[in-house]
């Protein structure tokens, strides 16, 4: 016990010297290195901690210190904002120690690391899907975790990002209009799929008005034998929109579309 306390105190003193740190890197006293890594971690010197822990992971394998070292390594990467490497390390941890001391935290931080690394909505969203999957796995394994609400809120935020991606795609189709094809139809399909996949999104109103506008434009540019049918579809869409969003910020535009469609249908 006294020996361990002495090693910890020596490791703490070692942190004050850059030259001593370089000597530590060459040392073969791995218990000493382990205590030094813990001290670096506690002081927020995560780069130095990670350097030591990376070496110690294989050496300490099979000992009682290996598990904590792997988790600290993941947290060292996480606290340096190296989220991809952190997620990989946390995943390694819970695969090696499925019932370990830090398994709950490792699963949570694996998901949160991926969440923090997700791109903005205009870019490829593969990382967003991975983050959602990781967080959902965390909730499945630890449904009563104290971090349950935070994980659920991250999932909601990630889903909103996916909806925004679909909204931007639908809006792009709408803006393209009839350029090289009927992009209005693609707009409707994309927006409707987003509403189907994420029925509780806070972007329902934005997606719904886009569908109404696109259906109206499809009617305007329709061939003669389909024109009346498409205007009626636009009118039906208007009623659905008004019923769901009676106080919508888009109601003025929706009413304009309805009046124009009715005018055509009465002629």
PDB file of C-alpha atoms in Angstrom:
ATOM      1  CA  UNK A   1       0.000   0.000   0.000  1.00  0.00           C
ATOM      2  CA  UNK A   2       2.806   2.381   0.986  1.00  0.00           C
ATOM      3  CA  UNK A   3       4.625   1.509  -2.213  1.00  0.00           C
ATOM      4  CA  UNK A   4       1.586   2.448  -4.339  1.00  0.00           C
ATOM      5  CA  UNK A   5       1.179   5.754  -2.514  1.00  0.00           C
ATOM      6  CA  UNK A   6       4.854   6.536  -3.079  1.00  0.00           C
ATOM      7  CA  UNK A   7       4.600   5.731  -6.778  1.00  0.00           C
ATOM      8  CA  UNK A   8       1.555   7.979  -7.125  1.00  0.00           C
ATOM      9  CA  UNK A   9       3.327  10.865  -5.370  1.00  0.00           C
ATOM     10  CA  UNK A  10       6.416  10.456  -7.540  1.00  0.00           C
ATOM     11  CA  UNK A  11       4.243  10.379 -10.673  1.00  0.00           C
ATOM     12  CA  UNK A  12       2.535  13.604  -9.582  1.00  0.00           C
ATOM     13  CA  UNK A  13       5.897  15.310  -9.075  1.00  0.00           C
ATOM     14  CA  UNK A  14       7.002  14.073 -12.480  1.00  0.00           C
ATOM     15  CA  UNK A  15       4.279  16.073 -14.214  1.00  0.00           C
ATOM     16  CA  UNK A  16       6.002  19.360 -13.397  1.00  0.00           C
ATOM     17  CA  UNK A  17       8.952  18.684 -15.661  1.00  0.00           C
ATOM     18  CA  UNK A  18       8.945  18.342 -19.440  1.00  0.00           C
ATOM     19  CA  UNK A  19      12.367  16.722 -19.305  1.00  0.00           C
ATOM     20  CA  UNK A  20      11.163  14.199 -16.777  1.00  0.00           C
ATOM     21  CA  UNK A  21       8.189  13.421 -19.038  1.00  0.00           C
ATOM     22  CA  UNK A  22      10.583  12.510 -21.847  1.00  0.00           C
ATOM     23  CA  UNK A  23      12.449  10.233 -19.443  1.00  0.00           C
ATOM     24  CA  UNK A  24       9.147   8.693 -18.432  1.00  0.00           C
ATOM     25  CA  UNK A  25       8.395   7.779 -22.039  1.00  0.00           C
ATOM     26  CA  UNK A  26      11.575   5.659 -22.097  1.00  0.00           C
ATOM     27  CA  UNK A  27      10.919   4.061 -18.710  1.00  0.00           C
ATOM     28  CA  UNK A  28      10.077   0.368 -18.370  1.00  0.00           C
ATOM     29  CA  UNK A  29       8.501   0.867 -14.952  1.00  0.00           C
ATOM     30  CA  UNK A  30       4.944   0.384 -16.179  1.00  0.00           C
ATOM     31  CA  UNK A  31       3.293   0.755 -12.795  1.00  0.00           C
ATOM     32  CA  UNK A  32       5.011   4.116 -12.531  1.00  0.00           C
ATOM     33  CA  UNK A  33       3.816   5.034 -16.035  1.00  0.00           C
ATOM     34  CA  UNK A  34       0.272   3.999 -15.160  1.00  0.00           C
ATOM     35  CA  UNK A  35       0.169   6.292 -12.120  1.00  0.00           C
ATOM     36  CA  UNK A  36       1.708   9.108 -14.161  1.00  0.00           C
ATOM     37  CA  UNK A  37      -0.949   8.634 -16.877  1.00  0.00           C
ATOM     38  CA  UNK A  38      -3.685   8.869 -14.243  1.00  0.00           C
ATOM     39  CA  UNK A  39      -2.166  12.079 -12.911  1.00  0.00           C
ATOM     40  CA  UNK A  40      -1.891  13.599 -16.378  1.00  0.00           C
ATOM     41  CA  UNK A  41      -5.519  12.665 -16.988  1.00  0.00           C
ATOM     42  CA  UNK A  42      -6.620  14.226 -13.688  1.00  0.00           C
ATOM     43  CA  UNK A  43      -4.778  17.448 -14.555  1.00  0.00           C
ATOM     44  CA  UNK A  44      -6.419  17.649 -17.997  1.00  0.00           C
ATOM     45  CA  UNK A  45      -3.201  16.913 -19.890  1.00  0.00           C
ATOM     46  CA  UNK A  46      -4.991  14.461 -22.116  1.00  0.00           C
ATOM     47  CA  UNK A  47      -2.431  14.285 -24.921  1.00  0.00           C
ATOM     48  CA  UNK A  48       0.273  13.084 -22.541  1.00  0.00           C
ATOM     49  CA  UNK A  49      -2.150  10.743 -20.814  1.00  0.00           C
ATOM     50  CA  UNK A  50      -3.177   9.221 -24.154  1.00  0.00           C
ATOM     51  CA  UNK A  51       0.430   8.725 -25.237  1.00  0.00           C
ATOM     52  CA  UNK A  52       1.195   6.733 -22.085  1.00  0.00           C
ATOM     53  CA  UNK A  53      -2.092   4.829 -22.051  1.00  0.00           C
ATOM     54  CA  UNK A  54      -1.687   3.746 -25.669  1.00  0.00           C
ATOM     55  CA  UNK A  55       1.532   2.004 -24.689  1.00  0.00           C
ATOM     56  CA  UNK A  56       0.113   0.566 -21.484  1.00  0.00           C
ATOM     57  CA  UNK A  57      -3.070  -0.992 -22.940  1.00  0.00           C
ATOM     58  CA  UNK A  58      -1.260  -4.048 -24.334  1.00  0.00           C
ATOM     59  CA  UNK A  59       1.206  -4.297 -21.445  1.00  0.00           C
ATOM     60  CA  UNK A  60      -1.481  -4.166 -18.748  1.00  0.00           C
ATOM     61  CA  UNK A  61      -3.740  -6.650 -20.551  1.00  0.00           C
ATOM     62  CA  UNK A  62      -5.030  -9.199 -18.062  1.00  0.00           C
ATOM     63  CA  UNK A  63      -4.418  -6.984 -15.033  1.00  0.00           C
ATOM     64  CA  UNK A  64      -6.915  -5.020 -12.964  1.00  0.00           C
ATOM     65  CA  UNK A  65      -5.529  -1.782 -14.447  1.00  0.00           C
ATOM     66  CA  UNK A  66      -6.187  -2.642 -18.100  1.00  0.00           C
ATOM     67  CA  UNK A  67      -9.912  -1.888 -17.980  1.00  0.00           C
ATOM     68  CA  UNK A  68      -9.538   1.547 -16.417  1.00  0.00           C
ATOM     69  CA  UNK A  69      -6.660   2.372 -18.780  1.00  0.00           C
ATOM     70  CA  UNK A  70      -8.760   1.663 -21.865  1.00  0.00           C
ATOM     71  CA  UNK A  71     -11.645   3.774 -20.596  1.00  0.00           C
ATOM     72  CA  UNK A  72      -9.305   6.654 -19.661  1.00  0.00           C
ATOM     73  CA  UNK A  73      -7.780   6.429 -23.128  1.00  0.00           C
ATOM     74  CA  UNK A  74     -11.238   6.866 -24.671  1.00  0.00           C
ATOM     75  CA  UNK A  75     -11.954   9.839 -22.428  1.00  0.00           C
ATOM     76  CA  UNK A  76      -8.560  11.353 -23.269  1.00  0.00           C
ATOM     77  CA  UNK A  77      -9.434  11.328 -26.968  1.00  0.00           C
ATOM     78  CA  UNK A  78     -12.947  12.566 -26.190  1.00  0.00           C
ATOM     79  CA  UNK A  79     -11.660  15.513 -24.157  1.00  0.00           C
ATOM     80  CA  UNK A  80      -9.316  16.450 -27.008  1.00  0.00           C
ATOM     81  CA  UNK A  81     -12.309  16.523 -29.386  1.00  0.00           C
ATOM     82  CA  UNK A  82     -10.952  13.559 -31.344  1.00  0.00           C
ATOM     83  CA  UNK A  83     -14.426  12.104 -31.436  1.00  0.00           C
ATOM     84  CA  UNK A  84     -13.945   9.395 -34.056  1.00  0.00           C
ATOM     85  CA  UNK A  85     -10.985   7.865 -32.234  1.00  0.00           C
ATOM     86  CA  UNK A  86     -12.808   8.248 -28.927  1.00  0.00           C
ATOM     87  CA  UNK A  87     -15.859   6.389 -30.277  1.00  0.00           C
ATOM     88  CA  UNK A  88     -13.642   3.596 -31.609  1.00  0.00           C
ATOM     89  CA  UNK A  89     -11.907   3.292 -28.234  1.00  0.00           C
ATOM     90  CA  UNK A  90     -15.175   3.242 -26.282  1.00  0.00           C
ATOM     91  CA  UNK A  91     -16.521   0.597 -28.662  1.00  0.00           C
ATOM     92  CA  UNK A  92     -13.383  -1.461 -28.097  1.00  0.00           C
ATOM     93  CA  UNK A  93     -13.907  -1.074 -24.354  1.00  0.00           C
ATOM     94  CA  UNK A  94     -17.490  -2.338 -24.202  1.00  0.00           C
ATOM     95  CA  UNK A  95     -16.710  -5.184 -26.603  1.00  0.00           C
ATOM     96  CA  UNK A  96     -13.799  -6.327 -24.417  1.00  0.00           C
ATOM     97  CA  UNK A  97     -15.604  -5.590 -21.132  1.00  0.00           C
ATOM     98  CA  UNK A  98     -19.347  -6.088 -21.808  1.00  0.00           C
ATOM     99  CA  UNK A  99     -20.016  -6.084 -18.057  1.00  0.00           C
ATOM    100  CA  UNK A 100     -17.191  -3.791 -17.075  1.00  0.00           C
ATOM    101  CA  UNK A 101     -17.135  -1.032 -14.488  1.00  0.00           C
ATOM    102  CA  UNK A 102     -17.343   1.670 -17.161  1.00  0.00           C
ATOM    103  CA  UNK A 103     -19.488  -0.129 -19.762  1.00  0.00           C
ATOM    104  CA  UNK A 104     -22.513   2.130 -19.316  1.00  0.00           C
ATOM    105  CA  UNK A 105     -20.400   5.276 -19.631  1.00  0.00           C
ATOM    106  CA  UNK A 106     -18.440   3.836 -22.536  1.00  0.00           C
ATOM    107  CA  UNK A 107     -21.602   3.092 -24.511  1.00  0.00           C
ATOM    108  CA  UNK A 108     -22.995   6.525 -23.721  1.00  0.00           C
ATOM    109  CA  UNK A 109     -19.824   8.385 -24.690  1.00  0.00           C
ATOM    110  CA  UNK A 110     -19.424   6.306 -27.849  1.00  0.00           C
ATOM    111  CA  UNK A 111     -22.806   7.640 -28.948  1.00  0.00           C
ATOM    112  CA  UNK A 112     -22.172  11.173 -27.751  1.00  0.00           C
ATOM    113  CA  UNK A 113     -18.778  11.288 -29.472  1.00  0.00           C
ATOM    114  CA  UNK A 114     -20.391  10.333 -32.781  1.00  0.00           C
ATOM    115  CA  UNK A 115     -23.182  12.837 -32.116  1.00  0.00           C
ATOM    116  CA  UNK A 116     -20.659  15.652 -31.632  1.00  0.00           C
ATOM    117  CA  UNK A 117     -18.875  14.642 -34.834  1.00  0.00           C
ATOM    118  CA  UNK A 118     -21.916  14.675 -37.126  1.00  0.00           C
ATOM    119  CA  UNK A 119     -21.758  16.989 -40.172  1.00  0.00           C
ATOM    120  CA  UNK A 120     -24.088  19.837 -41.028  1.00  0.00           C
ATOM    121  CA  UNK A 121     -27.300  18.807 -42.857  1.00  0.00           C
ATOM    122  CA  UNK A 122     -26.160  19.601 -46.402  1.00  0.00           C
ATOM    123  CA  UNK A 123     -23.391  16.981 -46.205  1.00  0.00           C
ATOM    124  CA  UNK A 124     -23.516  13.182 -46.247  1.00  0.00           C
ATOM    125  CA  UNK A 125     -25.374  11.964 -43.147  1.00  0.00           C
ATOM    126  CA  UNK A 126     -23.855   8.485 -42.746  1.00  0.00           C
ATOM    127  CA  UNK A 127     -22.283   9.632 -39.486  1.00  0.00           C
ATOM    128  CA  UNK A 128     -25.652  10.813 -38.221  1.00  0.00           C
ATOM    129  CA  UNK A 129     -27.189   7.381 -38.796  1.00  0.00           C
ATOM    130  CA  UNK A 130     -24.242   5.779 -36.979  1.00  0.00           C
ATOM    131  CA  UNK A 131     -24.669   8.131 -34.022  1.00  0.00           C
ATOM    132  CA  UNK A 132     -28.391   7.357 -33.776  1.00  0.00           C
ATOM    133  CA  UNK A 133     -27.686   3.628 -33.891  1.00  0.00           C
ATOM    134  CA  UNK A 134     -25.052   3.900 -31.155  1.00  0.00           C
ATOM    135  CA  UNK A 135     -27.327   5.947 -28.888  1.00  0.00           C
ATOM    136  CA  UNK A 136     -30.257   3.610 -29.461  1.00  0.00           C
ATOM    137  CA  UNK A 137     -28.025   0.693 -28.487  1.00  0.00           C
ATOM    138  CA  UNK A 138     -27.097   2.548 -25.299  1.00  0.00           C
ATOM    139  CA  UNK A 139     -30.788   2.978 -24.433  1.00  0.00           C
ATOM    140  CA  UNK A 140     -31.486  -0.684 -25.149  1.00  0.00           C
ATOM    141  CA  UNK A 141     -28.698  -1.834 -22.832  1.00  0.00           C
ATOM    142  CA  UNK A 142     -29.316   0.776 -20.137  1.00  0.00           C
ATOM    143  CA  UNK A 143     -32.994   1.834 -20.311  1.00  0.00           C
ATOM    144  CA  UNK A 144     -32.929   3.183 -16.749  1.00  0.00           C
ATOM    145  CA  UNK A 145     -29.662   5.077 -17.020  1.00  0.00           C
ATOM    146  CA  UNK A 146     -29.376   8.518 -15.454  1.00  0.00           C
ATOM    147  CA  UNK A 147     -28.217   9.634 -18.907  1.00  0.00           C
ATOM    148  CA  UNK A 148     -31.335   8.298 -20.632  1.00  0.00           C
ATOM    149  CA  UNK A 149     -32.917  11.714 -21.211  1.00  0.00           C
ATOM    150  CA  UNK A 150     -29.701  13.210 -22.587  1.00  0.00           C
ATOM    151  CA  UNK A 151     -29.308  10.286 -24.976  1.00  0.00           C
ATOM    152  CA  UNK A 152     -32.939  10.581 -26.124  1.00  0.00           C
ATOM    153  CA  UNK A 153     -32.563  14.314 -26.709  1.00  0.00           C
ATOM    154  CA  UNK A 154     -29.467  13.689 -28.815  1.00  0.00           C
ATOM    155  CA  UNK A 155     -31.418  11.186 -30.910  1.00  0.00           C
ATOM    156  CA  UNK A 156     -34.178  13.764 -31.448  1.00  0.00           C
ATOM    157  CA  UNK A 157     -31.593  16.372 -32.485  1.00  0.00           C
ATOM    158  CA  UNK A 158     -29.992  13.930 -34.905  1.00  0.00           C
ATOM    159  CA  UNK A 159     -33.364  13.045 -36.407  1.00  0.00           C
ATOM    160  CA  UNK A 160     -34.043  16.752 -36.875  1.00  0.00           C
ATOM    161  CA  UNK A 161     -30.780  16.940 -38.796  1.00  0.00           C
ATOM    162  CA  UNK A 162     -31.917  14.119 -41.065  1.00  0.00           C
ATOM    163  CA  UNK A 163     -35.265  15.843 -41.604  1.00  0.00           C
ATOM    164  CA  UNK A 164     -33.461  19.072 -42.468  1.00  0.00           C
ATOM    165  CA  UNK A 165     -31.402  17.134 -45.016  1.00  0.00           C
ATOM    166  CA  UNK A 166     -34.615  15.862 -46.622  1.00  0.00           C
ATOM    167  CA  UNK A 167     -36.203  19.300 -46.464  1.00  0.00           C
ATOM    168  CA  UNK A 168     -33.229  20.865 -48.238  1.00  0.00           C
ATOM    169  CA  UNK A 169     -33.392  18.164 -50.909  1.00  0.00           C
ATOM    170  CA  UNK A 170     -37.132  18.693 -51.383  1.00  0.00           C
ATOM    171  CA  UNK A 171     -36.632  22.458 -51.565  1.00  0.00           C
ATOM    172  CA  UNK A 172     -33.911  22.018 -54.163  1.00  0.00           C
ATOM    173  CA  UNK A 173     -36.269  19.921 -56.296  1.00  0.00           C
ATOM    174  CA  UNK A 174     -38.913  22.612 -55.929  1.00  0.00           C
ATOM    175  CA  UNK A 175     -36.510  25.357 -56.984  1.00  0.00           C
ATOM    176  CA  UNK A 176     -35.410  23.322 -60.007  1.00  0.00           C
ATOM    177  CA  UNK A 177     -39.036  23.221 -61.165  1.00  0.00           C
ATOM    178  CA  UNK A 178     -39.340  21.655 -64.600  1.00  0.00           C
ATOM    179  CA  UNK A 179     -35.645  21.800 -65.358  1.00  0.00           C
ATOM    180  CA  UNK A 180     -34.683  18.496 -66.996  1.00  0.00           C
ATOM    181  CA  UNK A 181     -37.848  16.808 -65.769  1.00  0.00           C
ATOM    182  CA  UNK A 182     -40.712  17.092 -63.314  1.00  0.00           C
ATOM    183  CA  UNK A 183     -38.822  18.085 -60.184  1.00  0.00           C
ATOM    184  CA  UNK A 184     -42.047  19.151 -58.486  1.00  0.00           C
ATOM    185  CA  UNK A 185     -43.058  15.508 -58.243  1.00  0.00           C
ATOM    186  CA  UNK A 186     -39.660  14.632 -56.751  1.00  0.00           C
ATOM    187  CA  UNK A 187     -40.187  17.446 -54.244  1.00  0.00           C
ATOM    188  CA  UNK A 188     -43.544  15.989 -53.184  1.00  0.00           C
ATOM    189  CA  UNK A 189     -42.189  12.455 -52.850  1.00  0.00           C
ATOM    190  CA  UNK A 190     -39.139  13.560 -50.842  1.00  0.00           C
ATOM    191  CA  UNK A 191     -41.179  15.723 -48.462  1.00  0.00           C
ATOM    192  CA  UNK A 192     -43.875  13.072 -48.002  1.00  0.00           C
ATOM    193  CA  UNK A 193     -41.260  10.420 -47.213  1.00  0.00           C
ATOM    194  CA  UNK A 194     -39.714  12.710 -44.615  1.00  0.00           C
ATOM    195  CA  UNK A 195     -43.101  13.168 -42.939  1.00  0.00           C
ATOM    196  CA  UNK A 196     -43.689   9.426 -43.041  1.00  0.00           C
ATOM    197  CA  UNK A 197     -40.294   8.587 -41.554  1.00  0.00           C
ATOM    198  CA  UNK A 198     -40.351  11.361 -38.939  1.00  0.00           C
ATOM    199  CA  UNK A 199     -44.030  12.074 -38.172  1.00  0.00           C
ATOM    200  CA  UNK A 200     -43.263  14.090 -35.034  1.00  0.00           C
ATOM    201  CA  UNK A 201     -40.691  16.409 -36.533  1.00  0.00           C
ATOM    202  CA  UNK A 202     -40.947  20.106 -35.733  1.00  0.00           C
ATOM    203  CA  UNK A 203     -40.570  20.727 -39.484  1.00  0.00           C
ATOM    204  CA  UNK A 204     -43.958  19.260 -40.416  1.00  0.00           C
ATOM    205  CA  UNK A 205     -45.319  22.700 -41.294  1.00  0.00           C
ATOM    206  CA  UNK A 206     -42.372  23.554 -43.572  1.00  0.00           C
ATOM    207  CA  UNK A 207     -42.533  20.215 -45.346  1.00  0.00           C
ATOM    208  CA  UNK A 208     -46.320  20.396 -45.712  1.00  0.00           C
ATOM    209  CA  UNK A 209     -46.353  23.837 -47.334  1.00  0.00           C
ATOM    210  CA  UNK A 210     -43.648  22.658 -49.708  1.00  0.00           C
ATOM    211  CA  UNK A 211     -45.881  19.757 -50.749  1.00  0.00           C
ATOM    212  CA  UNK A 212     -48.804  22.114 -51.288  1.00  0.00           C
ATOM    213  CA  UNK A 213     -46.718  24.527 -53.362  1.00  0.00           C
ATOM    214  CA  UNK A 214     -45.243  21.721 -55.452  1.00  0.00           C
ATOM    215  CA  UNK A 215     -48.634  20.161 -56.138  1.00  0.00           C
ATOM    216  CA  UNK A 216     -49.983  23.525 -57.246  1.00  0.00           C
ATOM    217  CA  UNK A 217     -47.031  24.058 -59.601  1.00  0.00           C
ATOM    218  CA  UNK A 218     -47.541  20.558 -61.004  1.00  0.00           C
ATOM    219  CA  UNK A 219     -51.103  21.563 -61.823  1.00  0.00           C
ATOM    220  CA  UNK A 220     -50.048  24.862 -63.413  1.00  0.00           C
ATOM    221  CA  UNK A 221     -47.581  23.137 -65.743  1.00  0.00           C
ATOM    222  CA  UNK A 222     -49.681  20.034 -66.284  1.00  0.00           C
ATOM    223  CA  UNK A 223     -50.807  18.710 -69.643  1.00  0.00           C
ATOM    224  CA  UNK A 224     -54.437  19.428 -70.438  1.00  0.00           C
ATOM    225  CA  UNK A 225     -55.890  15.994 -69.666  1.00  0.00           C
ATOM    226  CA  UNK A 226     -54.347  15.922 -66.177  1.00  0.00           C
ATOM    227  CA  UNK A 227     -54.736  19.576 -65.260  1.00  0.00           C
ATOM    228  CA  UNK A 228     -58.125  19.430 -63.528  1.00  0.00           C
ATOM    229  CA  UNK A 229     -57.160  16.349 -61.511  1.00  0.00           C
ATOM    230  CA  UNK A 230     -53.960  17.988 -60.302  1.00  0.00           C
ATOM    231  CA  UNK A 231     -55.694  21.221 -59.349  1.00  0.00           C
ATOM    232  CA  UNK A 232     -58.126  19.157 -57.293  1.00  0.00           C
ATOM    233  CA  UNK A 233     -55.192  17.412 -55.618  1.00  0.00           C
ATOM    234  CA  UNK A 234     -53.784  20.841 -54.780  1.00  0.00           C
ATOM    235  CA  UNK A 235     -57.130  21.892 -53.280  1.00  0.00           C
ATOM    236  CA  UNK A 236     -57.271  18.687 -51.220  1.00  0.00           C
ATOM    237  CA  UNK A 237     -53.746  19.375 -50.012  1.00  0.00           C
ATOM    238  CA  UNK A 238     -54.782  22.883 -49.044  1.00  0.00           C
ATOM    239  CA  UNK A 239     -57.612  21.596 -46.850  1.00  0.00           C
ATOM    240  CA  UNK A 240     -55.270  19.100 -45.186  1.00  0.00           C
ATOM    241  CA  UNK A 241     -52.731  21.849 -44.559  1.00  0.00           C
ATOM    242  CA  UNK A 242     -55.296  24.286 -43.189  1.00  0.00           C
ATOM    243  CA  UNK A 243     -56.780  21.630 -40.931  1.00  0.00           C
ATOM    244  CA  UNK A 244     -53.392  20.778 -39.395  1.00  0.00           C
ATOM    245  CA  UNK A 245     -51.959  24.307 -39.303  1.00  0.00           C
ATOM    246  CA  UNK A 246     -54.887  26.763 -39.018  1.00  0.00           C
ATOM    247  CA  UNK A 247     -52.592  29.496 -37.643  1.00  0.00           C
ATOM    248  CA  UNK A 248     -49.707  28.777 -39.988  1.00  0.00           C
ATOM    249  CA  UNK A 249     -47.187  31.456 -40.886  1.00  0.00           C
ATOM    250  CA  UNK A 250     -47.665  30.211 -44.452  1.00  0.00           C
ATOM    251  CA  UNK A 251     -51.454  30.574 -44.487  1.00  0.00           C
ATOM    252  CA  UNK A 252     -51.428  33.674 -46.682  1.00  0.00           C
ATOM    253  CA  UNK A 253     -49.549  31.780 -49.372  1.00  0.00           C
ATOM    254  CA  UNK A 254     -51.753  28.709 -48.895  1.00  0.00           C
ATOM    255  CA  UNK A 255     -54.911  30.816 -49.306  1.00  0.00           C
ATOM    256  CA  UNK A 256     -53.489  32.334 -52.493  1.00  0.00           C
ATOM    257  CA  UNK A 257     -52.884  28.867 -53.927  1.00  0.00           C
ATOM    258  CA  UNK A 258     -56.397  27.784 -52.968  1.00  0.00           C
ATOM    259  CA  UNK A 259     -58.014  30.815 -54.634  1.00  0.00           C
ATOM    260  CA  UNK A 260     -55.992  30.356 -57.819  1.00  0.00           C
ATOM    261  CA  UNK A 261     -56.863  26.665 -57.985  1.00  0.00           C
ATOM    262  CA  UNK A 262     -60.562  27.330 -57.357  1.00  0.00           C
ATOM    263  CA  UNK A 263     -60.600  29.973 -60.061  1.00  0.00           C
ATOM    264  CA  UNK A 264     -59.251  27.460 -62.594  1.00  0.00           C
ATOM    265  CA  UNK A 265     -61.645  24.717 -61.512  1.00  0.00           C
ATOM    266  CA  UNK A 266     -64.669  27.031 -61.887  1.00  0.00           C
ATOM    267  CA  UNK A 267     -63.767  28.107 -65.411  1.00  0.00           C
TER     268      UNK A 267
END
